[in-house]
Tab-separated table of C-alpha atoms and ligand atoms in Angstrom:
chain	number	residue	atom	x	y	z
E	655	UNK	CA	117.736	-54.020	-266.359
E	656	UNK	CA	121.292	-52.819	-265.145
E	657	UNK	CA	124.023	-51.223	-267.097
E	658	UNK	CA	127.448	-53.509	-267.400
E	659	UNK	CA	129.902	-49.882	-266.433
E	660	UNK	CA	130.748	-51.541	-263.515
E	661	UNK	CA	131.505	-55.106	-262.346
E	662	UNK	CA	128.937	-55.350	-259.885
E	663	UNK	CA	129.191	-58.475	-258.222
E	664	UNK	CA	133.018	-58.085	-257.741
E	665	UNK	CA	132.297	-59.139	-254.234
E	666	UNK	CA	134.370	-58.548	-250.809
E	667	UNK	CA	138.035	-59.611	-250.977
E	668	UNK	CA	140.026	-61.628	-248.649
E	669	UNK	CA	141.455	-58.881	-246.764
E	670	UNK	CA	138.051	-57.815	-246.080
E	671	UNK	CA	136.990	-60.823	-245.034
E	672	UNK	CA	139.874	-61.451	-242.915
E	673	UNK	CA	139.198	-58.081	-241.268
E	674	UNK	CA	135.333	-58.490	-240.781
E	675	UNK	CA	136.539	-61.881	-239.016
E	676	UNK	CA	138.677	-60.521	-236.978
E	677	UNK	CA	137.267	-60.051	-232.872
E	678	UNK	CA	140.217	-58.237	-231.412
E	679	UNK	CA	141.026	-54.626	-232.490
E	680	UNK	CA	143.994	-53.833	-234.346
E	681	UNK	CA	146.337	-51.333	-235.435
E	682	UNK	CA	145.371	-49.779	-238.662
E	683	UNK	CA	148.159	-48.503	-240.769
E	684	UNK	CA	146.123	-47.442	-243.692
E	685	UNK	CA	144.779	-44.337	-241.787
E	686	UNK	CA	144.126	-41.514	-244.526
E	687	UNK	CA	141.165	-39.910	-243.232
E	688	UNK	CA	142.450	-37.116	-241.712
E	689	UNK	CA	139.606	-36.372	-239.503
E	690	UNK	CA	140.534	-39.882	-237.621
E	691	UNK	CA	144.308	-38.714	-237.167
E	692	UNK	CA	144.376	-37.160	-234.300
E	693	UNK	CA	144.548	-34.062	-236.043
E	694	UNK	CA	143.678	-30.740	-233.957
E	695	UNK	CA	141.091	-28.788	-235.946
E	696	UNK	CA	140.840	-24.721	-235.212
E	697	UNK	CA	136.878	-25.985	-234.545
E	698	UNK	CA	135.673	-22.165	-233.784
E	699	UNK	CA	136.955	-20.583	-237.052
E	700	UNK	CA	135.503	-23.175	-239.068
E	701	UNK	CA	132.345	-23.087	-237.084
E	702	UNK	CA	131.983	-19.389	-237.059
E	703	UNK	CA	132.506	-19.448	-241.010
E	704	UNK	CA	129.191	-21.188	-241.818
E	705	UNK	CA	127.055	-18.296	-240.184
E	706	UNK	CA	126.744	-15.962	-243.651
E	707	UNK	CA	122.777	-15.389	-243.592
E	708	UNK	CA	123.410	-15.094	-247.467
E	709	UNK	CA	123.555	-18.799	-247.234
E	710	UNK	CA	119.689	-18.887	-247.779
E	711	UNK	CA	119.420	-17.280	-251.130
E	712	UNK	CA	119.885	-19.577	-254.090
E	713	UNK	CA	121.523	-18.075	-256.983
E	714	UNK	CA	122.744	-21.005	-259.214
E	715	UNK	CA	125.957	-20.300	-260.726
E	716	UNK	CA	127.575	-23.239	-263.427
E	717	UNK	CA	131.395	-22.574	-262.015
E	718	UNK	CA	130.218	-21.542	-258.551
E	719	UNK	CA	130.231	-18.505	-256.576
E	720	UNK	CA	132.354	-15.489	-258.085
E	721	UNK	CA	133.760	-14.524	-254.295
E	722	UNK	CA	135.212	-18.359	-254.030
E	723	UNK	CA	136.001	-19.176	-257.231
E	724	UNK	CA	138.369	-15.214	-256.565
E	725	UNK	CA	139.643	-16.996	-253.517
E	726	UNK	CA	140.966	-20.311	-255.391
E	727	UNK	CA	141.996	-17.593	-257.870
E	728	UNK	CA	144.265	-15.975	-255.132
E	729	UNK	CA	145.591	-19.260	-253.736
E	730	UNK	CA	146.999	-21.114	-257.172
E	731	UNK	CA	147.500	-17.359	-258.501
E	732	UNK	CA	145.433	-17.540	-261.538
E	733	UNK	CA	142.244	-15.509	-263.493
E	734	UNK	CA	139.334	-16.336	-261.389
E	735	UNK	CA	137.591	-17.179	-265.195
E	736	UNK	CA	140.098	-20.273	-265.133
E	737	UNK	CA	138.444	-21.918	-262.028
E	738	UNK	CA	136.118	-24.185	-261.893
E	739	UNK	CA	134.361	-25.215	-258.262
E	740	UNK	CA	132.986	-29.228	-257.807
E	741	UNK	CA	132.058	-31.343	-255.089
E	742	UNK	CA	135.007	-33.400	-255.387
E	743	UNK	CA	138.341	-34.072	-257.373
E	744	UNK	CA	136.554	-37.275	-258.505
E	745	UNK	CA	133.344	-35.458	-259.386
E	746	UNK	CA	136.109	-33.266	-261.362
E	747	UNK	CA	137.217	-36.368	-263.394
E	748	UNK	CA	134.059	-37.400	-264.287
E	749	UNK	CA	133.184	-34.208	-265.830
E	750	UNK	CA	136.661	-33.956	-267.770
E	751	UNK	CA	136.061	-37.908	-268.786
E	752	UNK	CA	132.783	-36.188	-270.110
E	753	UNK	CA	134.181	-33.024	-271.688
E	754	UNK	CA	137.449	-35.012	-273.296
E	755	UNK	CA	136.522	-38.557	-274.317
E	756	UNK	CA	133.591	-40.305	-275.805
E	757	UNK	CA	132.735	-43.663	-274.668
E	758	UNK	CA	134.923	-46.242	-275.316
E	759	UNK	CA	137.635	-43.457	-276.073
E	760	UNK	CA	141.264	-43.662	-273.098
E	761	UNK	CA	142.926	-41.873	-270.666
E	762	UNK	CA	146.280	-43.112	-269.938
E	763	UNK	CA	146.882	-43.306	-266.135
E	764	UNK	CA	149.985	-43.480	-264.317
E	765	UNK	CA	150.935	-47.384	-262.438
E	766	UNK	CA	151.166	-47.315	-259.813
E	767	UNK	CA	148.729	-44.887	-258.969
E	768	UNK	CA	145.386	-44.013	-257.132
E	769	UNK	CA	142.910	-47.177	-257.712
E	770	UNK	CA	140.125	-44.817	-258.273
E	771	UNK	CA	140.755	-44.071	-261.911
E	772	UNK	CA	139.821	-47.560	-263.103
E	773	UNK	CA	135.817	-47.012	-261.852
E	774	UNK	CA	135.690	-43.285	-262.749
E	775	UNK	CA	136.542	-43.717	-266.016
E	776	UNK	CA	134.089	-46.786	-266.007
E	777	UNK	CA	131.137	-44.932	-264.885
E	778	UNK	CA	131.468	-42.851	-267.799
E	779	UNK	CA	132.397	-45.391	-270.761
E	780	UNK	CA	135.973	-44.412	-270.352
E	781	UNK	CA	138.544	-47.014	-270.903
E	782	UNK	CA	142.047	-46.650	-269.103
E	783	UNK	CA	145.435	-47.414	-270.269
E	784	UNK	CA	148.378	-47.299	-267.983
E	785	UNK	CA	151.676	-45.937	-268.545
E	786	UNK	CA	154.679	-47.022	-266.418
E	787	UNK	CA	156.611	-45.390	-263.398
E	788	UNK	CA	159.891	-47.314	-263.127
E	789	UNK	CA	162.095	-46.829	-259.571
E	790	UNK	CA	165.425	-46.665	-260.200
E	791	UNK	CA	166.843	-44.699	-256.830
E	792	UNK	CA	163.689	-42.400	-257.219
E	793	UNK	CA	160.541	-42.822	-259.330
E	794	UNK	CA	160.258	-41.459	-263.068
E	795	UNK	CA	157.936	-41.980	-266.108
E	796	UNK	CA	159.011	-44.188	-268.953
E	797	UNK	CA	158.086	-41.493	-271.275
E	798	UNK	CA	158.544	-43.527	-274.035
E	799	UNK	CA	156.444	-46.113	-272.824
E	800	UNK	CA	153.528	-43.786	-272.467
E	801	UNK	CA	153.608	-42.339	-275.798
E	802	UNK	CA	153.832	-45.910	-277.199
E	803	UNK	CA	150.226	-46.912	-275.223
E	804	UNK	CA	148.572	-43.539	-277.143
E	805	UNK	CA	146.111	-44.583	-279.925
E	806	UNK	CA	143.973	-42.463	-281.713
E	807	UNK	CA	141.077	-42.892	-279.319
E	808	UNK	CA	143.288	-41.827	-276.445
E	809	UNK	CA	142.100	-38.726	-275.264
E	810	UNK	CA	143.917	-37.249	-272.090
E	811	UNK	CA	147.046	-38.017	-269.539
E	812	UNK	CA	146.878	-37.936	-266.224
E	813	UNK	CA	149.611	-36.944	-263.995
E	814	UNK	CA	148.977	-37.127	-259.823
E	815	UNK	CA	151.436	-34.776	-258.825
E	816	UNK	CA	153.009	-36.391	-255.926
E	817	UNK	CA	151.748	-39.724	-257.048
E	818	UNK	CA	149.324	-41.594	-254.318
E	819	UNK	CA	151.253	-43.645	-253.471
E	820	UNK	CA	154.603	-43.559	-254.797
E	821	UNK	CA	155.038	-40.024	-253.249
E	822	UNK	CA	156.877	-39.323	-256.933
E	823	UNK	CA	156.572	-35.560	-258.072
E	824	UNK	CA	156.600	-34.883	-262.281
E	825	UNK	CA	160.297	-33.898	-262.574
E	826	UNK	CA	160.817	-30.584	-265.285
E	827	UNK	CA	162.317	-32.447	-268.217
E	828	UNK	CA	159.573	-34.951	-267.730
E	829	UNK	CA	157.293	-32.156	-268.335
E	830	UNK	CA	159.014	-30.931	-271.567
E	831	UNK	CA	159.021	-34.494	-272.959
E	832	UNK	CA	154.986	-34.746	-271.642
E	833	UNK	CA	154.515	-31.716	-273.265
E	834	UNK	CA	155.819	-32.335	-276.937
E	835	UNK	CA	154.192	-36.015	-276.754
E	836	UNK	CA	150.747	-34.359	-275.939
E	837	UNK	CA	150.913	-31.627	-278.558
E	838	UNK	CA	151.661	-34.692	-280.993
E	839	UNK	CA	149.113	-36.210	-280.388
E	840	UNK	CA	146.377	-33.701	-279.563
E	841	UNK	CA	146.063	-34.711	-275.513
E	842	UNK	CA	144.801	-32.729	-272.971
E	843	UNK	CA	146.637	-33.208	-269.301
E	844	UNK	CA	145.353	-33.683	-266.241
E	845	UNK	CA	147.293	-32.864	-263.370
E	846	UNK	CA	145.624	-34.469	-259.986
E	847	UNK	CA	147.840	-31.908	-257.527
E	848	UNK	CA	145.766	-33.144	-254.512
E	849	UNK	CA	148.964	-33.440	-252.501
E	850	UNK	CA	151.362	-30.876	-253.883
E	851	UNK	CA	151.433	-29.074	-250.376
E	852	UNK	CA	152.679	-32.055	-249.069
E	853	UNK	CA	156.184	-32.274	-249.762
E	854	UNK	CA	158.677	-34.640	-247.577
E	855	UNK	CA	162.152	-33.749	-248.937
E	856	UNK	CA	162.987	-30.571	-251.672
E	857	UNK	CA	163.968	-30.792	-255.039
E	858	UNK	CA	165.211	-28.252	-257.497
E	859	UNK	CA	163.924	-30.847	-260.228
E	860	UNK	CA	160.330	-30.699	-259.488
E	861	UNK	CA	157.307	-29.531	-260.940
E	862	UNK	CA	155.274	-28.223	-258.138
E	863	UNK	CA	152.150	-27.312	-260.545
E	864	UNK	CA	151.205	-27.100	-263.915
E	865	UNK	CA	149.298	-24.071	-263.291
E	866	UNK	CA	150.186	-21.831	-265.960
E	867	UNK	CA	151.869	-24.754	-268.034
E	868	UNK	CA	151.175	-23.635	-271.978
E	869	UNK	CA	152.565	-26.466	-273.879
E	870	UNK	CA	149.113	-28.448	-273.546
E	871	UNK	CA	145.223	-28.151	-272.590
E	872	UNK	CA	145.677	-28.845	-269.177
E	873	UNK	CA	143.533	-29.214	-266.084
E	874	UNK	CA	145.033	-28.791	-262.605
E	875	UNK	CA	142.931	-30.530	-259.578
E	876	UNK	CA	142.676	-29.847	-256.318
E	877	UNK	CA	140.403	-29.923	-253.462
E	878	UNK	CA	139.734	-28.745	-249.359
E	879	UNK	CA	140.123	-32.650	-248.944
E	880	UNK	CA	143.837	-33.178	-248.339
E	881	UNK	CA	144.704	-29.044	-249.063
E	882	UNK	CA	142.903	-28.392	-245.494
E	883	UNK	CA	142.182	-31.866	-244.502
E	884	UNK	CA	138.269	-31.640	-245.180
E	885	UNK	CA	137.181	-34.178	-247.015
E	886	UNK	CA	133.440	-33.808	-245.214
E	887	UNK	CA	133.650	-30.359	-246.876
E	888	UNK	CA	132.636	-31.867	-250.042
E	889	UNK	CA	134.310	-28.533	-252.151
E	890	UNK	CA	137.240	-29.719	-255.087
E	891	UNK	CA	138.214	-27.359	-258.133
E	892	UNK	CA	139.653	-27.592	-261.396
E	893	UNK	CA	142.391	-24.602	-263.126
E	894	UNK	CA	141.749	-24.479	-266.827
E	895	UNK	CA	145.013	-23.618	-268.814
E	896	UNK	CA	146.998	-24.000	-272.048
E	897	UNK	CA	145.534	-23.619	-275.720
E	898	UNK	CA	142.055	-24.363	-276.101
E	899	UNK	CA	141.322	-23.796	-272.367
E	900	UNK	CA	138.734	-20.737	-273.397
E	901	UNK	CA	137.251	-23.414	-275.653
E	902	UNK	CA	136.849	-26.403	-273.066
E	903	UNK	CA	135.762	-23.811	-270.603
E	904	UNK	CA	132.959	-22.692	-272.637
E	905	UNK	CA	132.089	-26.138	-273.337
E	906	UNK	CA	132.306	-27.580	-269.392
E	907	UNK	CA	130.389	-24.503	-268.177
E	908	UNK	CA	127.404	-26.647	-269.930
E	909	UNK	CA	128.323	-29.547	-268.227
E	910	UNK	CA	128.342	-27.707	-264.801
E	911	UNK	CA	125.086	-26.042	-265.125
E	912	UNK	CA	123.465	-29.732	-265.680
E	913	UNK	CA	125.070	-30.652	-262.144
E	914	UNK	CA	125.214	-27.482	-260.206
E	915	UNK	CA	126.497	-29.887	-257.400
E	916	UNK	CA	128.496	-27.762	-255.409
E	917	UNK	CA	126.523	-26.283	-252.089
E	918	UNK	CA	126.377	-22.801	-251.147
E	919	UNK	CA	127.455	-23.226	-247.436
E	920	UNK	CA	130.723	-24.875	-248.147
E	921	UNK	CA	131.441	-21.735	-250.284
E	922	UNK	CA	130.468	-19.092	-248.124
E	923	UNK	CA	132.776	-20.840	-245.343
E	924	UNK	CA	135.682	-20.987	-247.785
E	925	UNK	CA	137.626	-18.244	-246.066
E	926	UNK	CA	137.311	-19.681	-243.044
E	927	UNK	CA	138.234	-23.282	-244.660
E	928	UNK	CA	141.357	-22.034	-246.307
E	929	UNK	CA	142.308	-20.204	-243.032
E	930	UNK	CA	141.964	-23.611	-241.194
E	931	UNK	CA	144.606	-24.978	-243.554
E	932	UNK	CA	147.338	-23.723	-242.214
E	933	UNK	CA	147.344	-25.281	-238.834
E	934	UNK	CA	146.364	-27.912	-240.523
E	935	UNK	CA	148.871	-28.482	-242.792
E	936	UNK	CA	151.328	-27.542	-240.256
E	937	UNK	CA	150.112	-30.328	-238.030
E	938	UNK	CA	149.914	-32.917	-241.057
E	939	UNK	CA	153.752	-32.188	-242.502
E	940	UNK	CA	155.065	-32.358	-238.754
E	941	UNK	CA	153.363	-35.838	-238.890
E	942	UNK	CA	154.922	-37.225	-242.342
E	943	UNK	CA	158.079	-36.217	-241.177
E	944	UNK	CA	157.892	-37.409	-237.839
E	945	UNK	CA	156.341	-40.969	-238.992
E	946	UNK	CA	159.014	-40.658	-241.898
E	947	UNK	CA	161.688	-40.860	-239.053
E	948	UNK	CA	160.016	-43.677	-236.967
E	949	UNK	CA	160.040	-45.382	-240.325
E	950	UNK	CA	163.352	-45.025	-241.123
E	951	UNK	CA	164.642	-46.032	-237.441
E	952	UNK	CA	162.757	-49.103	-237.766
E	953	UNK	CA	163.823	-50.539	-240.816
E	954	UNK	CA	167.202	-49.857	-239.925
E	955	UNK	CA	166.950	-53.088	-237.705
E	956	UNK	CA	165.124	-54.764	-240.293
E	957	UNK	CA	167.387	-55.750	-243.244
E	958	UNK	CA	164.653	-57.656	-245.025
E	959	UNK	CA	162.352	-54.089	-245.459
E	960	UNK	CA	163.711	-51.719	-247.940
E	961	UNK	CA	161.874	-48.184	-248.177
E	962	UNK	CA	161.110	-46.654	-251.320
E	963	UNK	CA	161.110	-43.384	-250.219
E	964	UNK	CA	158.241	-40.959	-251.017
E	965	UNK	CA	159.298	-37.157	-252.078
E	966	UNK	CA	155.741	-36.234	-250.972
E	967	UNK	CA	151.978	-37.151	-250.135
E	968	UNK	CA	150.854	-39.345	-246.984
E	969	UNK	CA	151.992	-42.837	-247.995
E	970	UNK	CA	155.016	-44.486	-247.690
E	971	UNK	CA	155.900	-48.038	-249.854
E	972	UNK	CA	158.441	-51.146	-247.987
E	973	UNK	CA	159.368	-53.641	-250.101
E	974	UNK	CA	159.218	-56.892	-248.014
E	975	UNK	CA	160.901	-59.937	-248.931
E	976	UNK	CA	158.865	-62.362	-251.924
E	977	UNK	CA	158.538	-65.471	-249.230
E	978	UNK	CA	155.105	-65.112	-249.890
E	979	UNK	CA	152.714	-62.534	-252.060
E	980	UNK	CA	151.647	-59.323	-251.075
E	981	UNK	CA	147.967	-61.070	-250.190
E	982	UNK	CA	149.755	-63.553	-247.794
E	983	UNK	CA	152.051	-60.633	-246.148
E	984	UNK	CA	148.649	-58.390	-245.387
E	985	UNK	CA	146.607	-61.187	-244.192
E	986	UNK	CA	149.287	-62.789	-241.970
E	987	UNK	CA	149.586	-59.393	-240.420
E	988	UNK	CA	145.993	-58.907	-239.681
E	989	UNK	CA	145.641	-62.732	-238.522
E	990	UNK	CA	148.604	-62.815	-236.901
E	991	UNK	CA	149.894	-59.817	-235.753
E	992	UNK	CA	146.876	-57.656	-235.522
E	993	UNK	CA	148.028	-54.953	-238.100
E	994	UNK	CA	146.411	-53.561	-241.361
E	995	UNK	CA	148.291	-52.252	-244.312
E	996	UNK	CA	147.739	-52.084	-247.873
E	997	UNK	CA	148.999	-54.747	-250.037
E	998	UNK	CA	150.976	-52.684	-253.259
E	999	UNK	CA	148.723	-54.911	-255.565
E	1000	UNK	CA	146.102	-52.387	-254.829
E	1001	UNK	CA	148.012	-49.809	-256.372
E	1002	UNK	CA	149.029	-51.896	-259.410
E	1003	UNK	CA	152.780	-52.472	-258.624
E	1004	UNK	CA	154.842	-53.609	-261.490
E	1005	UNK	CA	155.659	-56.716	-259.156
E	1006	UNK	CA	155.480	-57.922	-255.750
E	1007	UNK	CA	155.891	-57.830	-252.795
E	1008	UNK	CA	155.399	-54.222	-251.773
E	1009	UNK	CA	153.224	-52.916	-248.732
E	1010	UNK	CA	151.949	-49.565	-248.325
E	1011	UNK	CA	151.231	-47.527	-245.107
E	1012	UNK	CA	149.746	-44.226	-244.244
E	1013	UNK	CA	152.363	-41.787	-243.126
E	1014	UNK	CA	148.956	-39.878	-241.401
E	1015	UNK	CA	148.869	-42.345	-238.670
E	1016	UNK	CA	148.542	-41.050	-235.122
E	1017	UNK	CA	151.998	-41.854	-233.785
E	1018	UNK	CA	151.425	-43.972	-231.178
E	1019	UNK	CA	149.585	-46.595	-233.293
E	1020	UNK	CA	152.356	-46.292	-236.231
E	1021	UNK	CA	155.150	-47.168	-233.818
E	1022	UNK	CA	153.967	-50.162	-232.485
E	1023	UNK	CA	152.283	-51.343	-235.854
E	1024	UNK	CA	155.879	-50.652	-237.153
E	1025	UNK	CA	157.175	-52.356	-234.748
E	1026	UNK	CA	154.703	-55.477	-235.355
E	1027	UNK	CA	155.306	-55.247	-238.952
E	1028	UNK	CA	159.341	-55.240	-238.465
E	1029	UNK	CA	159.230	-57.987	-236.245
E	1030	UNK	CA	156.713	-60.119	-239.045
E	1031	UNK	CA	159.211	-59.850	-241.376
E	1032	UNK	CA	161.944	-60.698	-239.142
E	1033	UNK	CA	160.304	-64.327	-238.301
E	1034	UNK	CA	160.146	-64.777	-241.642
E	1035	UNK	CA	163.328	-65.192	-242.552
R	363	LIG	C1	145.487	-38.926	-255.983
R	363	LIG	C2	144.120	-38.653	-255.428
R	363	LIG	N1	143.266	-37.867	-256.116
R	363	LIG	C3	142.032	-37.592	-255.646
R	363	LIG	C4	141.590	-38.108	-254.450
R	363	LIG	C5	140.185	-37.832	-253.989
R	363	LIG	O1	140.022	-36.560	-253.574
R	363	LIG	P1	138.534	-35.972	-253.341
R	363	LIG	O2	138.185	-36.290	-251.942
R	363	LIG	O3	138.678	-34.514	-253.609
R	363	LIG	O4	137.636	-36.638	-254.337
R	363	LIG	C6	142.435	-38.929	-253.708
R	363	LIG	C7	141.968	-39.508	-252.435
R	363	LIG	O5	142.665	-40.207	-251.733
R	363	LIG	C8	143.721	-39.212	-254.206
R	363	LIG	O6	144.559	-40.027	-253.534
């Protein structure tokens, strides 16, 4: 009676189990819900910007409403005819998996990377292939490696631009050598940007957006989720660029008006939304860098942690010593310690053992969960 997209009965890991077990609280080091981060929200303004009467009237438009999709317009400084409003970066992929690839065709995905690929492309009969990042005193893309996974049912590339949760950034002779590899091959790009306003350090190499990039079809994503820390918003967009963007436009505008999924409130409100992001932000990149230094002064007393540093985006990555796997490490520190982090096996890690925290943490809790986690690896050996 049920389709086979998905693996249904995949049932709850270990970690979850360990966690539903658990009686005492603990400190949670995963924290990426900014709306559970302590975070001070300008609660008036973004109040006060759901009170347009206008609200009421339905008028159904495929791309949304001409005044927002203007505003995105402004913001990523392109034609307001390039932008494209959804409910959701995700709901974004599934219409691109829709627009670019029949099923059965690929996308090639970066690894490691954001878990959530595997299921969207799933859900629409969209295999995925996985090209390698490789860290060699910073994170890069075996270029070579990717073009070597294309086939000719491969369809499109994604980029996450910083990575989740490497923190890497697409570097500008990456890009050229993306480029010429995609116009080989006939691939469209798709540039997941959630967390490009996050940046940790600078760098003269990056790309910070392939907006306007012309060497390939190429779809930018964003989203009020981590831009103004509103995921409960519900309101994500697309930038349509390169050759053949008038083309796919034409072609997702049908896709769009089967959906019409985005509501009217959220885009009324968007002044007021983007307005909140700048407190916002503030408060969130005075956060990274803050738990970035906590970080650093605590592994400075732990020789058996090495950071991989992130360039950007809320997580951070320790390598921990291989005296047991990545499984072992997370569920001795719930069981044991009373701390929860992501084991890097989540994220597809070329090898263990690797942990992965949330740099969003309210401080107080990442200090002593730090602290926890430092001295954990210190009893080990
Ligand atoms: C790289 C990346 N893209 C997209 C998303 C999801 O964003 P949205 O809430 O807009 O679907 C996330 C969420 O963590 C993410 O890490």
């Amino acid at each position: 009676m049920f389709s086979s997209r998905l693996n249904w009965h995949a049932g709850t890991n270990p970690i979850a189990q360990a966690l539903a077990r658990r009686v005492s609280p603990y400190l949670d080091l995963t924290q990426s819900n900014p709306t559970r981060a302590g975070i001070d929200y300008p609660v008036a303004g973004i109040v006060s910007g759901f009170g347009d009467a206008r609200m009421l009237h339905y008028a159904p438009q495929a791309f949304g409403l001409p005044a927002a999709r203007e505003q995105i317009a402004a913001l990523h400084g392109v034609d307001p005819q390039r932008v494209v409003l959804t409910a959701s970066s995700s709901e974004a992929y599934a219409w691109l998996f829709k627009l670019l690839a029949d099923a059965g065709d690929c996308v090639l995905a970066p690894r490691p990377s954001y878990p959530l690929f595997e299921y969207l492309a799933a859900l629409e009969s969209v295999r995925v292939d996985y090209y390698p990042l490789h860290y060699d005193h910073g994170w890069f893309i075996d270029c070579a490696a990717l073009e070597a996974r294309i086939t000719p049912r491969t369809r499109a590339v994604i980029l996450v631009n910083p990575n989740n949760p490497t923190g890497s950034y697409v570097k500008r002779d990456e890009l050229e050598r993306l480029g010429a590899i995609c116009r080989r091959h006939g691939l469209a790009i798709i540039s997941d940007e959630v967390f490009a306003d996050y940046a940790i350090t600078e760098d003269e190499r990056r790309v910070p957006t392939l907006a306007g990039f012309g060497d390939a079809l190429t779809f930018c994503l964003n989203g009020l989720s981590k831009l103004a820390g509103l995921p409960q918003m519900k309101l994500g967009w697309m930038l349509a660029g390169g050759p053949d963007a008038s083309e796919a436009l034409h072609k997702l505008e049908l896709i769009a008006d089967t959906y019409l999924s985005v509501g009217a409130p959220v885009q009324f409100a968007l002044a007021a939304l983007l307005a909140a992001r700048v407190p916002v932000q503030a408060q969130i990149r005075e956060r990274l860098q803050r738990n970035m230094a906590a970080l650093r002064a605590g592994i400075e007393r732990a020789p058996g942690i090495s950071l991989w540093p992130p360039e950007g985006g809320w997580y951070a990555t320790l390598q921990v010593p291989r005296v047991r796997s990545e499984e072992q490490w997370t569920l001795d520190l719930i069981e044991k310690h009373g701390v929860l982090v992501q084991p890097g096996f989540y994220y597809d890690f070329e090898r263990e053992a690797f942990l992965v925290v949330s740099l969003l943490t309210s401080p107080d809790i990442f200090d002593e969960g730090m602290e926890r986690l430092v001295a954990a690896v210190h009893a080990a050996g």
